[in-house]
Amino acid sequence: MKINGNAVKPGMIIEHQNALWVVTKAQHVKPGKGGAFAQVEMKNLKSNSKLNERFRASEQVERARVEEEQFQYLYKQEGKLVFMNLTSYEQIELDEEFVADKAKMLRENEEVTLELYDEVPIGLQLPKTMIFTVQETEAVVKGQTAASSNKPAIVDNNIRIMVPPFIDQGEEIIINTEDMTYLKRNDK
């Protein structure tokens, strides 16, 4: 599907130079002279190389047709992560490197969205927020709570994040999976 060069946004997958690229950054520029353009930073989905490209508003860019399907994470085995398609019940194995940093957030039976291009997985999306239990955190020292400082905490799967001082060990918290930040306490 063709789109205008100025319609490119982060997260889009486009076909460029006979390869698939995921847009990581896009800055739209309207100079005083000349036409508007988008300054785009992209990452190659196969080689992980980066490319900076400038797309004019008048240019056509090919957006890849990506299908999204719901999968359930089952287990990890010998560096591979096993997922099950929730509609066909077929299982698929993905390298741990493919999932990258998101692997540490996966828990058994967690539902995720796999992005497929020609039935080949090219991306994985976690839910926007996930609930974790605080396993370890420092005790609050009286008088330290006046400043709006956060303290380190370790939650399920040994993930380290910063939490507000009022969060204690054993509490459930909600984490934003996109930037690994604390959102709020989970009020059941």
PDB file of C-alpha atoms in Angstrom:
ATOM      1  CA  MET A   1       0.000   0.000   0.000  1.00  0.00           C
ATOM      2  CA  LYS A   2       1.488   3.348  -1.058  1.00  0.00           C
ATOM      3  CA  ILE A   3       1.484   6.270   1.370  1.00  0.00           C
ATOM      4  CA  ASN A   4       2.822   9.824   1.108  1.00  0.00           C
ATOM      5  CA  GLY A   5       6.347  10.381   2.400  1.00  0.00           C
ATOM      6  CA  ASN A   6       5.109  12.781   5.082  1.00  0.00           C
ATOM      7  CA  ALA A   7       2.692  10.152   6.465  1.00  0.00           C
ATOM      8  CA  VAL A   8       5.503   7.927   7.779  1.00  0.00           C
ATOM      9  CA  LYS A   9       5.282   7.447  11.559  1.00  0.00           C
ATOM     10  CA  PRO A  10       7.304   5.526  14.170  1.00  0.00           C
ATOM     11  CA  GLY A  11       6.311   1.865  14.402  1.00  0.00           C
ATOM     12  CA  MET A  12       5.355   1.594  10.717  1.00  0.00           C
ATOM     13  CA  ILE A  13       6.970  -1.125   8.633  1.00  0.00           C
ATOM     14  CA  ILE A  14       7.890  -0.023   5.133  1.00  0.00           C
ATOM     15  CA  GLU A  15       9.525  -1.579   2.082  1.00  0.00           C
ATOM     16  CA  HIS A  16      12.551   0.449   1.001  1.00  0.00           C
ATOM     17  CA  GLN A  17      15.586  -0.552  -1.089  1.00  0.00           C
ATOM     18  CA  ASN A  18      14.181  -4.104  -1.464  1.00  0.00           C
ATOM     19  CA  ALA A  19      14.137  -4.684   2.298  1.00  0.00           C
ATOM     20  CA  LEU A  20      11.748  -4.353   5.228  1.00  0.00           C
ATOM     21  CA  TRP A  21      12.404  -1.502   7.655  1.00  0.00           C
ATOM     22  CA  VAL A  22      10.716  -0.502  10.899  1.00  0.00           C
ATOM     23  CA  VAL A  23      10.514   3.248  11.462  1.00  0.00           C
ATOM     24  CA  THR A  24      12.081   4.132  14.821  1.00  0.00           C
ATOM     25  CA  LYS A  25      11.942   7.943  14.581  1.00  0.00           C
ATOM     26  CA  ALA A  26      10.203  10.364  12.237  1.00  0.00           C
ATOM     27  CA  GLN A  27      10.548  14.124  12.372  1.00  0.00           C
ATOM     28  CA  HIS A  28       8.368  16.191  10.066  1.00  0.00           C
ATOM     29  CA  VAL A  29      10.082  19.338   8.764  1.00  0.00           C
ATOM     30  CA  LYS A  30       8.585  22.320   6.908  1.00  0.00           C
ATOM     31  CA  PRO A  31      11.506  24.478   5.809  1.00  0.00           C
ATOM     32  CA  GLY A  32      11.028  28.110   4.816  1.00  0.00           C
ATOM     33  CA  LYS A  33      12.032  27.255   1.251  1.00  0.00           C
ATOM     34  CA  GLY A  34      10.979  24.112  -0.571  1.00  0.00           C
ATOM     35  CA  GLY A  35       8.477  21.406   0.254  1.00  0.00           C
ATOM     36  CA  ALA A  36       7.861  19.615   3.518  1.00  0.00           C
ATOM     37  CA  PHE A  37       9.648  16.346   4.225  1.00  0.00           C
ATOM     38  CA  ALA A  38       9.984  13.680   6.876  1.00  0.00           C
ATOM     39  CA  GLN A  39      13.427  12.905   8.313  1.00  0.00           C
ATOM     40  CA  VAL A  40      13.124   9.209   9.137  1.00  0.00           C
ATOM     41  CA  GLU A  41      15.352   6.829  11.107  1.00  0.00           C
ATOM     42  CA  MET A  42      14.720   3.171  10.246  1.00  0.00           C
ATOM     43  CA  LYS A  43      16.046  -0.211  11.346  1.00  0.00           C
ATOM     44  CA  ASN A  44      16.364  -3.148   8.946  1.00  0.00           C
ATOM     45  CA  LEU A  45      14.321  -6.085  10.246  1.00  0.00           C
ATOM     46  CA  LYS A  46      16.821  -8.708   9.027  1.00  0.00           C
ATOM     47  CA  SER A  47      20.251  -7.165   9.512  1.00  0.00           C
ATOM     48  CA  ASN A  48      19.381  -4.673  12.301  1.00  0.00           C
ATOM     49  CA  SER A  49      21.337  -2.001  10.423  1.00  0.00           C
ATOM     50  CA  LYS A  50      20.095   1.577  10.720  1.00  0.00           C
ATOM     51  CA  LEU A  51      19.356   4.048   7.956  1.00  0.00           C
ATOM     52  CA  ASN A  52      18.468   7.734   7.957  1.00  0.00           C
ATOM     53  CA  GLU A  53      16.327   8.745   5.003  1.00  0.00           C
ATOM     54  CA  ARG A  54      14.506  11.869   3.909  1.00  0.00           C
ATOM     55  CA  PHE A  55      11.066  11.411   2.314  1.00  0.00           C
ATOM     56  CA  ARG A  56       9.457  14.384   0.567  1.00  0.00           C
ATOM     57  CA  ALA A  57       5.700  14.875   0.900  1.00  0.00           C
ATOM     58  CA  SER A  58       5.335  14.277  -2.852  1.00  0.00           C
ATOM     59  CA  GLU A  59       7.159  10.901  -2.732  1.00  0.00           C
ATOM     60  CA  GLN A  60       5.321   7.594  -2.435  1.00  0.00           C
ATOM     61  CA  VAL A  61       6.525   5.084   0.166  1.00  0.00           C
ATOM     62  CA  GLU A  62       5.478   1.419   0.145  1.00  0.00           C
ATOM     63  CA  ARG A  63       3.963   0.418   3.484  1.00  0.00           C
ATOM     64  CA  ALA A  64       4.300  -3.323   4.120  1.00  0.00           C
ATOM     65  CA  ARG A  65       1.104  -5.275   4.634  1.00  0.00           C
ATOM     66  CA  VAL A  66       1.593  -6.761   8.045  1.00  0.00           C
ATOM     67  CA  GLU A  67      -0.906  -9.105   9.622  1.00  0.00           C
ATOM     68  CA  GLU A  68      -1.309  -9.177  13.378  1.00  0.00           C
ATOM     69  CA  GLU A  69      -2.285 -12.406  15.108  1.00  0.00           C
ATOM     70  CA  GLN A  70      -2.832 -13.232  18.760  1.00  0.00           C
ATOM     71  CA  PHE A  71      -0.436 -15.772  20.262  1.00  0.00           C
ATOM     72  CA  GLN A  72       0.095 -17.147  23.742  1.00  0.00           C
ATOM     73  CA  TYR A  73       3.597 -17.528  25.180  1.00  0.00           C
ATOM     74  CA  LEU A  74       4.016 -21.112  26.385  1.00  0.00           C
ATOM     75  CA  TYR A  75       7.609 -21.712  27.515  1.00  0.00           C
ATOM     76  CA  LYS A  76      11.332 -21.258  26.860  1.00  0.00           C
ATOM     77  CA  GLN A  77      13.430 -24.153  25.591  1.00  0.00           C
ATOM     78  CA  GLU A  78      17.114 -24.107  24.573  1.00  0.00           C
ATOM     79  CA  GLY A  79      17.227 -20.413  23.593  1.00  0.00           C
ATOM     80  CA  LYS A  80      13.895 -20.630  21.776  1.00  0.00           C
ATOM     81  CA  LEU A  81      10.579 -19.179  22.895  1.00  0.00           C
ATOM     82  CA  VAL A  82       7.492 -21.223  22.054  1.00  0.00           C
ATOM     83  CA  PHE A  83       4.216 -19.475  21.178  1.00  0.00           C
ATOM     84  CA  MET A  84       0.796 -20.881  20.268  1.00  0.00           C
ATOM     85  CA  ASN A  85      -1.576 -19.268  17.771  1.00  0.00           C
ATOM     86  CA  LEU A  86      -4.855 -18.680  19.625  1.00  0.00           C
ATOM     87  CA  THR A  87      -7.039 -19.344  16.565  1.00  0.00           C
ATOM     88  CA  SER A  88      -5.319 -22.284  14.835  1.00  0.00           C
ATOM     89  CA  TYR A  89      -3.511 -23.681  17.933  1.00  0.00           C
ATOM     90  CA  GLU A  90      -0.338 -24.102  15.849  1.00  0.00           C
ATOM     91  CA  GLN A  91       2.925 -23.629  17.729  1.00  0.00           C
ATOM     92  CA  ILE A  92       5.815 -21.480  16.562  1.00  0.00           C
ATOM     93  CA  GLU A  93       9.364 -21.178  17.925  1.00  0.00           C
ATOM     94  CA  LEU A  94      11.206 -17.846  17.903  1.00  0.00           C
ATOM     95  CA  ASP A  95      14.842 -17.167  18.783  1.00  0.00           C
ATOM     96  CA  GLU A  96      15.307 -15.322  22.041  1.00  0.00           C
ATOM     97  CA  GLU A  97      17.361 -12.703  20.131  1.00  0.00           C
ATOM     98  CA  PHE A  98      14.335 -12.011  17.900  1.00  0.00           C
ATOM     99  CA  VAL A  99      12.258 -11.009  20.921  1.00  0.00           C
ATOM    100  CA  ALA A 100      15.243  -9.111  22.437  1.00  0.00           C
ATOM    101  CA  ASP A 101      14.483  -7.066  25.588  1.00  0.00           C
ATOM    102  CA  LYS A 102      10.815  -8.061  25.593  1.00  0.00           C
ATOM    103  CA  ALA A 103      11.767 -11.648  26.484  1.00  0.00           C
ATOM    104  CA  LYS A 104      12.386 -10.772  30.129  1.00  0.00           C
ATOM    105  CA  MET A 105       8.800  -9.487  30.436  1.00  0.00           C
ATOM    106  CA  LEU A 106       7.205 -12.666  29.072  1.00  0.00           C
ATOM    107  CA  ARG A 107       5.453 -14.970  31.502  1.00  0.00           C
ATOM    108  CA  GLU A 108       3.856 -18.313  30.737  1.00  0.00           C
ATOM    109  CA  ASN A 109       0.341 -18.005  29.261  1.00  0.00           C
ATOM    110  CA  GLU A 110       0.884 -14.284  28.485  1.00  0.00           C
ATOM    111  CA  GLU A 111      -1.014 -13.169  25.359  1.00  0.00           C
ATOM    112  CA  VAL A 112       1.024 -11.227  22.795  1.00  0.00           C
ATOM    113  CA  THR A 113       0.523  -9.967  19.251  1.00  0.00           C
ATOM    114  CA  LEU A 114       2.875 -11.266  16.575  1.00  0.00           C
ATOM    115  CA  GLU A 115       3.327  -9.209  13.415  1.00  0.00           C
ATOM    116  CA  LEU A 116       3.591 -11.443  10.349  1.00  0.00           C
ATOM    117  CA  TYR A 117       4.777 -10.555   6.839  1.00  0.00           C
ATOM    118  CA  ASP A 118       4.109 -13.321   4.291  1.00  0.00           C
ATOM    119  CA  GLU A 119       3.442 -15.586   7.310  1.00  0.00           C
ATOM    120  CA  VAL A 120       6.954 -14.930   8.686  1.00  0.00           C
ATOM    121  CA  PRO A 121       7.167 -13.272  12.146  1.00  0.00           C
ATOM    122  CA  ILE A 122       8.806  -9.845  11.980  1.00  0.00           C
ATOM    123  CA  GLY A 123       7.738  -8.292  15.272  1.00  0.00           C
ATOM    124  CA  LEU A 124       6.223  -8.928  18.688  1.00  0.00           C
ATOM    125  CA  GLN A 125       3.993  -6.586  20.675  1.00  0.00           C
ATOM    126  CA  LEU A 126       3.388  -6.981  24.375  1.00  0.00           C
ATOM    127  CA  PRO A 127       0.214  -5.662  26.008  1.00  0.00           C
ATOM    128  CA  LYS A 128       0.577  -1.898  26.698  1.00  0.00           C
ATOM    129  CA  THR A 129       0.555  -2.532  30.452  1.00  0.00           C
ATOM    130  CA  MET A 130       1.344  -5.573  32.580  1.00  0.00           C
ATOM    131  CA  ILE A 131       0.950  -6.350  36.282  1.00  0.00           C
ATOM    132  CA  PHE A 132       4.033  -7.371  38.251  1.00  0.00           C
ATOM    133  CA  THR A 133       4.678  -8.136  41.930  1.00  0.00           C
ATOM    134  CA  VAL A 134       7.467  -6.277  43.731  1.00  0.00           C
ATOM    135  CA  GLN A 135       9.951  -8.910  44.929  1.00  0.00           C
ATOM    136  CA  GLU A 136      12.542  -6.562  46.496  1.00  0.00           C
ATOM    137  CA  THR A 137      12.713  -2.870  47.310  1.00  0.00           C
ATOM    138  CA  GLU A 138      14.467  -0.638  49.778  1.00  0.00           C
ATOM    139  CA  ALA A 139      12.734   0.525  52.936  1.00  0.00           C
ATOM    140  CA  VAL A 140      11.819   4.192  53.070  1.00  0.00           C
ATOM    141  CA  VAL A 141      13.917   6.270  55.460  1.00  0.00           C
ATOM    142  CA  LYS A 142      11.812   8.746  57.424  1.00  0.00           C
ATOM    143  CA  GLY A 143      12.241  12.236  56.038  1.00  0.00           C
ATOM    144  CA  GLN A 144      13.244  11.053  52.555  1.00  0.00           C
ATOM    145  CA  THR A 145       9.679  11.103  51.247  1.00  0.00           C
ATOM    146  CA  ALA A 146       9.483  14.891  51.005  1.00  0.00           C
ATOM    147  CA  ALA A 147      11.335  14.901  47.709  1.00  0.00           C
ATOM    148  CA  SER A 148       9.686  13.262  44.736  1.00  0.00           C
ATOM    149  CA  SER A 149      12.464  10.711  44.382  1.00  0.00           C
ATOM    150  CA  ASN A 150      11.939   7.140  43.292  1.00  0.00           C
ATOM    151  CA  LYS A 151      13.664   4.046  44.618  1.00  0.00           C
ATOM    152  CA  PRO A 152      14.862   0.930  42.794  1.00  0.00           C
ATOM    153  CA  ALA A 153      12.756  -2.221  42.896  1.00  0.00           C
ATOM    154  CA  ILE A 154      13.019  -5.719  41.483  1.00  0.00           C
ATOM    155  CA  VAL A 155       9.786  -7.256  40.204  1.00  0.00           C
ATOM    156  CA  ASP A 156       8.908 -10.661  38.680  1.00  0.00           C
ATOM    157  CA  ASN A 157      11.435 -12.040  36.163  1.00  0.00           C
ATOM    158  CA  ASN A 158      14.232  -9.991  37.847  1.00  0.00           C
ATOM    159  CA  ILE A 159      13.234  -6.759  36.090  1.00  0.00           C
ATOM    160  CA  ARG A 160      14.682  -3.625  37.726  1.00  0.00           C
ATOM    161  CA  ILE A 161      12.547  -0.471  37.643  1.00  0.00           C
ATOM    162  CA  MET A 162      12.137   2.701  39.666  1.00  0.00           C
ATOM    163  CA  VAL A 163       9.051   2.986  41.884  1.00  0.00           C
ATOM    164  CA  PRO A 164       7.675   5.688  44.210  1.00  0.00           C
ATOM    165  CA  PRO A 165       8.749   5.512  47.880  1.00  0.00           C
ATOM    166  CA  PHE A 166       5.322   4.300  49.095  1.00  0.00           C
ATOM    167  CA  ILE A 167       5.549   0.981  47.175  1.00  0.00           C
ATOM    168  CA  ASP A 168       6.454  -1.952  49.429  1.00  0.00           C
ATOM    169  CA  GLN A 169       7.653  -5.499  48.861  1.00  0.00           C
ATOM    170  CA  GLY A 170       4.838  -7.879  47.853  1.00  0.00           C
ATOM    171  CA  GLU A 171       2.642  -5.181  46.261  1.00  0.00           C
ATOM    172  CA  GLU A 172       1.324  -5.510  42.724  1.00  0.00           C
ATOM    173  CA  ILE A 173       2.130  -2.657  40.365  1.00  0.00           C
ATOM    174  CA  ILE A 174       1.263  -1.836  36.760  1.00  0.00           C
ATOM    175  CA  ILE A 175       4.188  -1.255  34.383  1.00  0.00           C
ATOM    176  CA  ASN A 176       4.158   0.449  30.980  1.00  0.00           C
ATOM    177  CA  THR A 177       5.783  -2.163  28.703  1.00  0.00           C
ATOM    178  CA  GLU A 178       6.898   0.339  26.063  1.00  0.00           C
ATOM    179  CA  ASP A 179       9.392   2.203  28.259  1.00  0.00           C
ATOM    180  CA  MET A 180       9.531  -0.101  31.325  1.00  0.00           C
ATOM    181  CA  THR A 181       8.248   2.527  33.749  1.00  0.00           C
ATOM    182  CA  TYR A 182       6.000   2.374  36.785  1.00  0.00           C
ATOM    183  CA  LEU A 183       2.427   3.555  36.080  1.00  0.00           C
ATOM    184  CA  LYS A 184       0.466   2.895  39.268  1.00  0.00           C
ATOM    185  CA  ARG A 185      -0.314   0.505  42.096  1.00  0.00           C
ATOM    186  CA  ASN A 186      -2.677  -2.311  41.094  1.00  0.00           C
ATOM    187  CA  ASP A 187      -5.923  -1.749  42.977  1.00  0.00           C
ATOM    188  CA  LYS A 188      -7.627  -5.112  42.670  1.00  0.00           C
TER     189      LYS A 188
END
